[in-house]
Amino acid sequence: MATKLIAPSMLAADFGNLQRDTEMVNNSDADWFHIDVMDGHFVPNISYGMPVIAAIKKHATKPLDVHLMIEKPERYIEEFAKVGADIITVHHESTVHLHRTLTQIEDAGCKAGVVLNLTTPVCVLEDILPKCYMVLLMSINPGFGGQKFEEMTYQKVRKLRKMIDDQGLDTRIEIDGGVTDKNIEKLVEAGADVFVAGSHVFKSANPTAAIANLKKLANS
């Protein structure tokens, strides 16, 4: 069984102490940095762009998992790759020519993935699944941190895992939104592999311990 991965969301980090929080993740049991990019159009909020990602990359010793919550992400793929993205995921709902965009990500030297909004059914991925290193399922409505996990996610994970297994693929399933020590084991049971945690990590009294606990629960 593949090791389950933890990807702290830097959106919840202290931007006044970004190097400190980056180094905390480096020295923790986390596997990736999760980088949420929001444009104020595809989602209501605006987060950060290339300069902040480049600043994180300067100090990061683990892969950057860049989640583009932006309209027409194909416009910026090469730039995100240049500033240090290792994995780039784009929303199914945000790009017209999804296959072309995933190819563009691969050509830029990154691993390519697709994100589905909370109520987008997993069946839309049937034909594109072999192209996906990873599928990210939103377990909240994208755009803001700190939201409550939506229970419908468990069934979506099970359906997606069956699709992946039926096609004989090793595509990873990532969950983003409201992941905590209360639901991570059930998500693993449903078939998820990678877990984004923002508020649960960075708002805890001991972020390093919170990451270690999530990692332990996911792999127990």
XYZ file of N, CA and C in Angstrom, residues 4-10 21-22 24-34 61-63 195 197 201-202 207-208 210-215:
105
model
N 0.507 7.287 2.498
C -0.418 8.417 2.405
C 0.347 9.699 2.726
N 0.066 10.745 1.977
C 0.845 11.974 2.050
C 0.069 13.117 2.695
N 0.793 13.985 3.391
C 0.220 15.180 4.015
C 0.814 16.414 3.340
N -0.079 17.320 2.942
C 0.346 18.532 2.233
C -0.228 19.761 2.933
N 0.496 20.343 3.896
C 0.005 21.549 4.570
C -0.256 22.686 3.579
N -1.387 23.334 3.745
C -1.745 24.446 2.855
C -1.127 25.744 3.345
N -0.246 26.300 2.534
C 0.454 27.528 2.913
C -0.468 28.746 2.931
N 7.552 29.421 8.636
C 6.551 28.379 8.438
C 6.962 27.402 7.344
N 7.682 27.894 6.333
C 8.199 27.004 5.288
C 9.194 26.016 5.890
N 9.322 25.108 8.988
C 8.586 24.187 9.865
C 8.085 22.995 9.057
N 7.527 23.255 7.885
C 7.045 22.164 7.026
C 8.213 21.292 6.573
N 9.333 21.937 6.206
C 10.531 21.179 5.819
C 10.931 20.169 6.890
N 10.872 20.603 8.139
C 11.363 19.797 9.257
C 10.305 18.891 9.874
N 9.116 18.878 9.291
C 8.005 18.085 9.813
C 7.871 16.776 9.039
N 6.822 16.018 9.368
C 6.517 14.776 8.648
C 5.711 15.019 7.373
N 5.491 16.279 7.018
C 4.748 16.597 5.793
C 5.523 16.125 4.566
N 4.789 15.914 3.483
C 5.394 15.423 2.241
C 5.485 16.501 1.162
N 4.476 17.339 1.070
C 4.422 18.391 0.054
C 4.011 19.712 0.704
N 4.268 20.792 -0.012
C 3.665 22.093 0.274
C 2.463 22.239 -0.663
N 1.291 22.568 -0.109
C 0.132 22.821 -0.959
C -0.004 24.334 -1.150
N 12.223 22.382 0.813
C 12.998 21.187 0.476
C 12.078 20.039 0.063
N 10.786 20.323 -0.064
C 9.799 19.321 -0.467
C 9.012 19.847 -1.663
N 8.370 18.961 -2.428
C 7.672 19.389 -3.638
C 6.573 20.414 -3.390
N -3.575 14.428 1.539
C -4.470 15.231 2.357
C -3.921 16.630 2.573
N -4.091 20.070 4.495
C -4.560 20.564 5.794
C -4.004 21.960 6.020
N -3.590 22.587 10.765
C -2.149 22.591 11.057
C -1.705 23.926 11.631
N -1.912 24.989 10.867
C -1.303 26.277 11.211
C -1.995 27.011 12.365
N 1.993 23.076 15.287
C 1.800 22.630 13.900
C 2.578 21.369 13.545
N 3.813 21.244 14.035
C 4.620 20.067 13.733
C 3.966 18.802 14.278
N 0.752 18.461 14.916
C -0.504 18.251 14.179
C -0.240 17.496 12.882
N 0.842 17.880 12.184
C 1.220 17.183 10.950
C 1.587 15.732 11.245
N 2.392 15.523 12.284
C 2.804 14.171 12.658
C 1.614 13.288 12.986
N 0.634 13.852 13.669
C -0.562 13.092 14.026
C -1.364 12.708 12.790
N -1.537 13.654 11.855
C -2.255 13.357 10.610
C -1.556 12.259 9.829
N -0.228 12.358 9.748
C 0.563 11.362 9.018
C 0.397 9.980 9.654
